[in-house]
Amino acid sequence: MEFSKAIERAVADGFDRQTEWLGRLASFDSTRGNEGPCQDWLANEFAARGWTVDKYAIDDVGIAGLPGYSPVVDADYAKATQVVATHDVADPVGKSLILQGHIDVVPPGAPELWSQPPFEPRVVDGWMHGRGTADMKAGVSAMVFALDALSGLGFVPGARVHVETVSEEECTGNGALSTLARGYRADAALIPESMGHKLIRAELGSVWFRLRILGRPGHVLAGASAGAHAILAAMAYIEALKRLTAEINGEARSHPYFGSVADPVKFNPGKIRGGDWLGSVPSWCELECRLSVLPGHSLPEVRNRVTAAVRACAEQLQAAMPEVSWIGFQADGHVFAPGTAAEALLADIHQSVMGSPLEPICLTATSDTRIYDLYYGIPTLCYGGIARGMHAPDEAVDLASLRKTTEIIALFVARWCGLKSKS
Amino acid sequence: MEFSKAIERAVADGFDRQTEWLGRLASFDSTRGNEGPCQDWLANEFAARGWTVDKYAIDDVGIAGLPGYSPVVDADYAKATQVVATHDVADPVGKSLILQGHIDVVPPGAPELWSQPPFEPRVVDGWMHGRGTADMKAGVSAMVFALDALSGLGFVPGARVHVETVSEEECTGNGALSTLARGYRADAALIPESMGHKLIRAELGSVWFRLRILGRPGHVLAGASAGAHAILAAMAYIEALKRLTAEINGEARSHPYFGSVADPVKFNPGKIRGGDWLGSVPSWCELECRLSVLPGHSLPEVRNRVTAAVRACAEQLQAAMPEVSWIGFQADGHVFAPGTAAEALLADIHQSVMGSPLEPICLTATSDTRIYDLYYGIPTLCYGGIARGMHAPDEAVDLASLRKTTEIIALFVARWCGLKSKS
C-alpha cells in the first residue's frame, strides 16, 4: 500500500527531529504547578505550524461541579495553563478528531535513585530516559509529528483536529475536563499514552484522600498508646484500609472486566507527614492515600466505605475520628465499550503496521480517557507505544515503538479525518 | 525559724512580680533556633541585677567531641545563644553554686489541640498555662526570684553563683555542655525542673536517629511489596524497633534503678516524612526516632542494637539497608549518687518547707543533670515544682508549688553559699 509506505518514510525522515523535540519537551520540569513554561513552548510550536492556539488557565473556565470534576487542593488554577491548538477546514471531508496528551509529570522522588538528572533526558540503547518521557511526552510528540509527516507529504487533515496538551492528568483530570467545558468536541479522541500498543478497554478510577490524625500528646517519658500517638495511629489506619482493599478485591473476582486481574484494586498510602519533635508524643499525622475504584462502583459508595473503615479503626483505637478530606482524583472507573468505528479503524491500522491484532487491556490505573468518553460521549482511544518505569526513577520510552505510534496516528488521522492538499 | 519566715514573706511579696515575669518569659516562642530574643531579654534582666553577663553562641566554644556532646543537625550554633550571669564575691563565706535552667521549649504541635495560643500564657485556677511554663521557665523564674528575695532582705550570696540560661536541653544538652567548656564550674549545681518536688536520683539517656528509607518505586498500578514501598517499609522498621524496645525492657527488670519501673525504656517514632505523589509508590521515607538508654548501657552498644534491628528488618523486607543517622541526643543514662552534701542540705530544707521527706525519683526522661554530674563531677540537684502536660498542649505549672520552689532555692543559696550584706 503506497500511502502507508510514504507515511512510514515521512515519519522515519522526521524522527531525528522528533527525538530532539521530545528531548526538549522532556527537559521541562512540568510537575504540578510548574506547567507554564512547558505549555508556553508548546503553544509557540503549535502556532508555528499554522494552528489556531487557545492558551488558557483552568480558572478561565467554570468546571466546579461538572460530572468528572475533582476537588482542587494545593494548586493554583489561575496558573494551570492548558493549550488547545486547532486545525480547521471549511469543507470537511471526514470526521473531526481530538488528539490529546498531558504534559504534567509526577515528581521524580528520591534523587539518589536516579542514575541521571530526571529532567536531562538521555537516549541509551534506543530508549529515551527521563521523567515524563514515557508518561506521556512521547505521546505528545507522536501526535504532533504525525501531523508533521502528513504535512511533509503535502497534506492537512480533511476535518477539524484539536491538538490538546493538558495538565492535571496525574491528580484530577481537571485539565481534560476544562477543554470540554470550554467547548471543544469531536467525533472521536485519541490519547497516545504509552500503553504498549494496546487499547484501554477498561480502567479503574481512583479516590485520593487525606486523614488528619490527632494524638493525645505528651512527654515521651510516659509512653503512649497507639490511639494517643498520631504516627502509630496512622499505621493502624493503614492496616484498616489494607483490610478494606482486600475486601473490595474479593468482590472484584466476579467483575466483568477486572475479574481475571489479581487484586486489581490498589491502596497506596503514598504520602505521610507527622510529628515535629522526638521528645514529644506526636500530636498530628497527615496520611494521604489513593484507592482504586472499579467500574460500576459509585464514588459515594467507595468514599463511604473508606470513611466507615476509618471510623471503625478510630473507635478501636479509642481515638477521635480523623478529619477525612477528598483531595484530588474523584475518578469513576470506566469501560470503553467495544464496537465503535474509531476502534475498528485503529484495529485495522494497528494490524497492518504491527502485524498482529489490536489487544484491549483492562488497566489498573486512571487516565483522561473517561473524561471524554464517559462524561461527554466522545469515543476515545487510549493507545500508544512501549514504556518502562512509569512513575519510577528509570522511566524511559522505546523510541522504535514511538516511531510506530507516530505512523499509526498519521494513518489514523488520514483515514478518520480524510486528507486535503495543503493550500 | 526567723530567717525562713522572712524568706517566705519576701518570696510571697515578690510573687505577683514573679508571676508577671514568668508570663513575659513564657510569651517568647523559644523553640529551637528561636532562642535569641528570649536570651537577649534575660541577659538584660540579669545585667539589671548587677550580675556580670556572658552572652555567647555555642559556636564560640569548642564542644565537638567532648564527653556528652551530641551531633548537631538542622540547627545553626552560630545563633544558639547561651547566657551565663555571674555574681562573684571577693572573700567567699560559703560554697559556689550553679543555678541552671533551659529556655528552649518543645514545639506546640497541632494547634487545634490547644485551648489557647501556646505563647500567650494565662493563669487559670492557680496554674499558669502555656508552652514552656512548666518545662522549664517556671524554674528559671524560681532561681532568679530566689536571689531577688535574698536581695530584698539586704543580702547577696556569700560565694560565687552562676545563673545560667541555656538552650538545646530538649534535643542535645549541648547548651549546658558549652557552659562547662567555657569554663564555668561550681561546688554544686541546681536545675529547678518541674519534678513535683522530687529529686532526680537516676535518669534515662536517649539516642535520636533518623532512617532514610528508599523504596523501589513505580506506578501505583502495579502495587508494591512492603520492601518496595518506603512508607510501608517504615511501618515494618517501627515494628522491628518496638520489638527491640520490648527486649531491652525485659533486661531492665533487673536494673538497680529502673527494675521497679514498668517498661522504662520508651521508643518514640516521633517524626515521619515520606512520599510526594499518591499515584507513585513512595520512593523515600524519613523516620525519626528516640530510644531511651538505661544507666549502665553504653551508647555504642545501644546504637549497634538499633542498627542490627534495622538491618535484620531490611533483610526480611529484601530492601536496601536504610541510611541511619544519629541526629540529636546521644545521651548517657545517669545516676546521681546518694550521699552528697548538696543533697543533704536540700533534703533538710525540703523537709522543713514541705513538711515531708525529700523523695528521689528514677526519671524515664533525659535532663541536663548528667552534663554537670556525670562528665564534670559537679553534684547536681534536679529539683522543682509541680507541672502537668509537659510536652503536651495543656502544659501548665502550679503557681503555689512555684512559690515553694522559690523559697527552697533561696534557703538553699543562703545555706550553701552563705550570705553577705549588700554593699
mmCIF file of C-alpha atoms in Angstrom, chain A residues 32 106-107 109-113 135 170-171 208-209 212 214-215 217-223 229 231-232 235 238-239 242 266 268-285 288-290 327 363-365 390-393, chain B residues 32 106-107 109-113 135 170-171 208-209 212 214-215 217-223 229 231-232 235 238-239 242 266 268-285 288-290 327 363-365 390-393:
data_model
loop_
_atom_site.group_PDB
_atom_site.id
_atom_site.type_symbol
_atom_site.label_atom_id
_atom_site.label_comp_id
_atom_site.label_asym_id
_atom_site.label_seq_id
_atom_site.Cartn_x
_atom_site.Cartn_y
_atom_site.Cartn_z
ATOM 1 C CA ARG A 32 2.141 20.165 39.129
ATOM 2 C CA VAL A 106 4.810 13.060 38.535
ATOM 3 C CA PRO A 107 7.607 14.188 40.882
ATOM 4 C CA GLY A 109 11.040 11.163 44.027
ATOM 5 C CA ALA A 110 14.275 10.341 45.852
ATOM 6 C CA PRO A 111 17.095 11.870 43.776
ATOM 7 C CA GLU A 112 19.604 9.191 44.756
ATOM 8 C CA LEU A 113 17.520 6.581 42.924
ATOM 9 C CA ASP A 135 4.203 9.390 30.623
ATOM 10 C CA GLU A 170 -1.908 12.747 37.196
ATOM 11 C CA CYS A 171 -4.126 14.041 40.001
ATOM 12 C CA TRP A 208 -7.488 10.475 46.795
ATOM 13 C CA PHE A 209 -7.992 11.343 50.417
ATOM 14 C CA ARG A 212 -5.576 14.383 59.578
ATOM 15 C CA LEU A 214 -4.627 13.925 66.066
ATOM 16 C CA GLY A 215 -2.962 12.268 69.033
ATOM 17 C CA PRO A 217 0.262 14.063 73.024
ATOM 18 C CA GLY A 218 2.533 14.358 75.992
ATOM 19 C CA HIS A 219 6.091 13.800 77.054
ATOM 20 C CA VAL A 220 7.587 10.684 75.606
ATOM 21 C CA LEU A 221 8.644 9.692 79.145
ATOM 22 C CA ALA A 222 5.164 8.343 79.750
ATOM 23 C CA GLY A 223 4.876 6.306 76.559
ATOM 24 C CA HIS A 229 0.324 8.547 69.231
ATOM 25 C CA ILE A 231 2.069 8.179 63.906
ATOM 26 C CA LEU A 232 1.285 4.774 65.437
ATOM 27 C CA MET A 235 -0.132 2.745 60.960
ATOM 28 C CA ILE A 238 -3.139 1.948 57.000
ATOM 29 C CA GLU A 239 -3.827 -1.594 58.218
ATOM 30 C CA LYS A 242 -5.499 -2.554 53.596
ATOM 31 C CA LYS A 266 -4.643 -0.880 44.821
ATOM 32 C CA ASN A 268 -1.451 3.395 48.227
ATOM 33 C CA PRO A 269 -0.619 5.259 51.433
ATOM 34 C CA GLY A 270 1.552 7.446 49.263
ATOM 35 C CA LYS A 271 2.407 10.445 51.409
ATOM 36 C CA ILE A 272 2.837 10.928 55.118
ATOM 37 C CA ARG A 273 3.858 13.839 57.318
ATOM 38 C CA GLY A 274 3.665 13.648 61.092
ATOM 39 C CA GLY A 275 5.159 14.865 64.345
ATOM 40 C CA ASP A 276 7.648 17.612 64.956
ATOM 41 C CA TRP A 277 9.732 16.661 67.998
ATOM 42 C CA LEU A 278 11.240 13.386 69.087
ATOM 43 C CA GLY A 279 10.809 14.114 72.776
ATOM 44 C CA SER A 280 7.060 14.553 72.356
ATOM 45 C CA VAL A 281 4.406 12.009 71.527
ATOM 46 C CA PRO A 282 3.408 13.168 68.028
ATOM 47 C CA SER A 283 0.258 15.258 68.183
ATOM 48 C CA TRP A 284 -0.580 15.084 64.489
ATOM 49 C CA CYS A 285 -0.028 12.980 61.408
ATOM 50 C CA GLU A 288 -2.569 10.780 52.150
ATOM 51 C CA CYS A 289 -3.895 7.787 50.275
ATOM 52 C CA ARG A 290 -5.125 6.615 46.918
ATOM 53 C CA ILE A 327 -8.085 15.981 47.958
ATOM 54 C CA LEU A 363 -5.812 -1.031 33.133
ATOM 55 C CA THR A 364 -5.340 -0.834 36.891
ATOM 56 C CA ALA A 365 -4.760 2.898 36.640
ATOM 57 C CA MET A 390 6.335 4.795 34.579
ATOM 58 C CA HIS A 391 6.337 6.891 37.800
ATOM 59 C CA ALA A 392 9.731 5.328 38.635
ATOM 60 C CA PRO A 393 13.271 6.704 38.548
ATOM 61 C CA ARG B 32 14.928 25.519 68.742
ATOM 62 C CA VAL B 106 9.394 21.879 72.501
ATOM 63 C CA PRO B 107 7.143 22.791 69.562
ATOM 64 C CA GLY B 109 2.315 20.555 67.961
ATOM 65 C CA ALA B 110 -1.163 20.508 66.406
ATOM 66 C CA PRO B 111 -2.646 23.969 67.027
ATOM 67 C CA GLU B 112 -6.207 22.677 67.229
ATOM 68 C CA LEU B 113 -5.330 20.767 70.408
ATOM 69 C CA ASP B 135 9.357 22.969 81.176
ATOM 70 C CA GLU B 170 15.349 19.251 74.682
ATOM 71 C CA CYS B 171 17.497 17.749 71.943
ATOM 72 C CA TRP B 208 17.883 10.133 68.459
ATOM 73 C CA PHE B 209 18.235 8.692 64.995
ATOM 74 C CA ARG B 212 16.268 7.336 55.351
ATOM 75 C CA LEU B 214 14.327 4.123 49.960
ATOM 76 C CA GLY B 215 11.704 2.173 48.059
ATOM 77 C CA PRO B 217 9.177 2.918 43.325
ATOM 78 C CA GLY B 218 6.902 2.653 40.355
ATOM 79 C CA HIS B 219 3.387 3.344 39.233
ATOM 80 C CA VAL B 220 0.843 2.501 41.855
ATOM 81 C CA LEU B 221 -0.990 0.455 39.207
ATOM 82 C CA ALA B 222 1.354 -2.449 39.870
ATOM 83 C CA GLY B 223 1.087 -2.419 43.644
ATOM 84 C CA HIS B 229 7.085 0.876 49.354
ATOM 85 C CA ILE B 231 6.104 4.122 53.822
ATOM 86 C CA LEU B 232 5.036 0.514 54.360
ATOM 87 C CA MET B 235 5.952 0.651 59.380
ATOM 88 C CA ILE B 238 8.771 0.719 63.567
ATOM 89 C CA GLU B 239 7.581 -2.775 64.444
ATOM 90 C CA LYS B 242 9.246 -1.890 69.078
ATOM 91 C CA LYS B 266 10.465 4.198 75.547
ATOM 92 C CA ASN B 268 9.144 7.026 70.058
ATOM 93 C CA PRO B 269 8.829 7.127 66.274
ATOM 94 C CA GLY B 270 8.205 10.828 66.696
ATOM 95 C CA LYS B 271 8.540 12.307 63.232
ATOM 96 C CA ILE B 272 7.892 10.965 59.768
ATOM 97 C CA ARG B 273 8.040 12.423 56.276
ATOM 98 C CA GLY B 274 7.601 10.276 53.196
ATOM 99 C CA GLY B 275 6.413 10.184 49.619
ATOM 100 C CA ASP B 276 5.390 13.017 47.349
ATOM 101 C CA TRP B 277 2.738 11.730 44.987
ATOM 102 C CA LEU B 278 -0.249 9.467 45.522
ATOM 103 C CA GLY B 279 -0.036 7.917 42.076
ATOM 104 C CA SER B 280 3.513 6.723 42.723
ATOM 105 C CA VAL B 281 4.793 4.094 45.090
ATOM 106 C CA PRO B 282 6.679 6.264 47.590
ATOM 107 C CA SER B 283 10.379 6.244 46.817
ATOM 108 C CA TRP B 284 11.530 7.636 50.159
ATOM 109 C CA CYS B 285 10.503 7.928 53.768
ATOM 110 C CA GLU B 288 12.975 9.886 63.096
ATOM 111 C CA CYS B 289 13.020 8.059 66.391
ATOM 112 C CA ARG B 290 14.023 8.360 70.009
ATOM 113 C CA ILE B 327 20.791 13.269 64.728
ATOM 114 C CA LEU B 363 13.035 9.531 85.702
ATOM 115 C CA THR B 364 12.190 7.961 82.358
ATOM 116 C CA ALA B 365 13.430 11.080 80.585
ATOM 117 C CA MET B 390 4.842 18.588 79.891
ATOM 118 C CA HIS B 391 5.327 18.459 76.084
ATOM 119 C CA ALA B 392 1.528 18.465 75.726
ATOM 120 C CA PRO B 393 -0.937 21.139 74.631
#
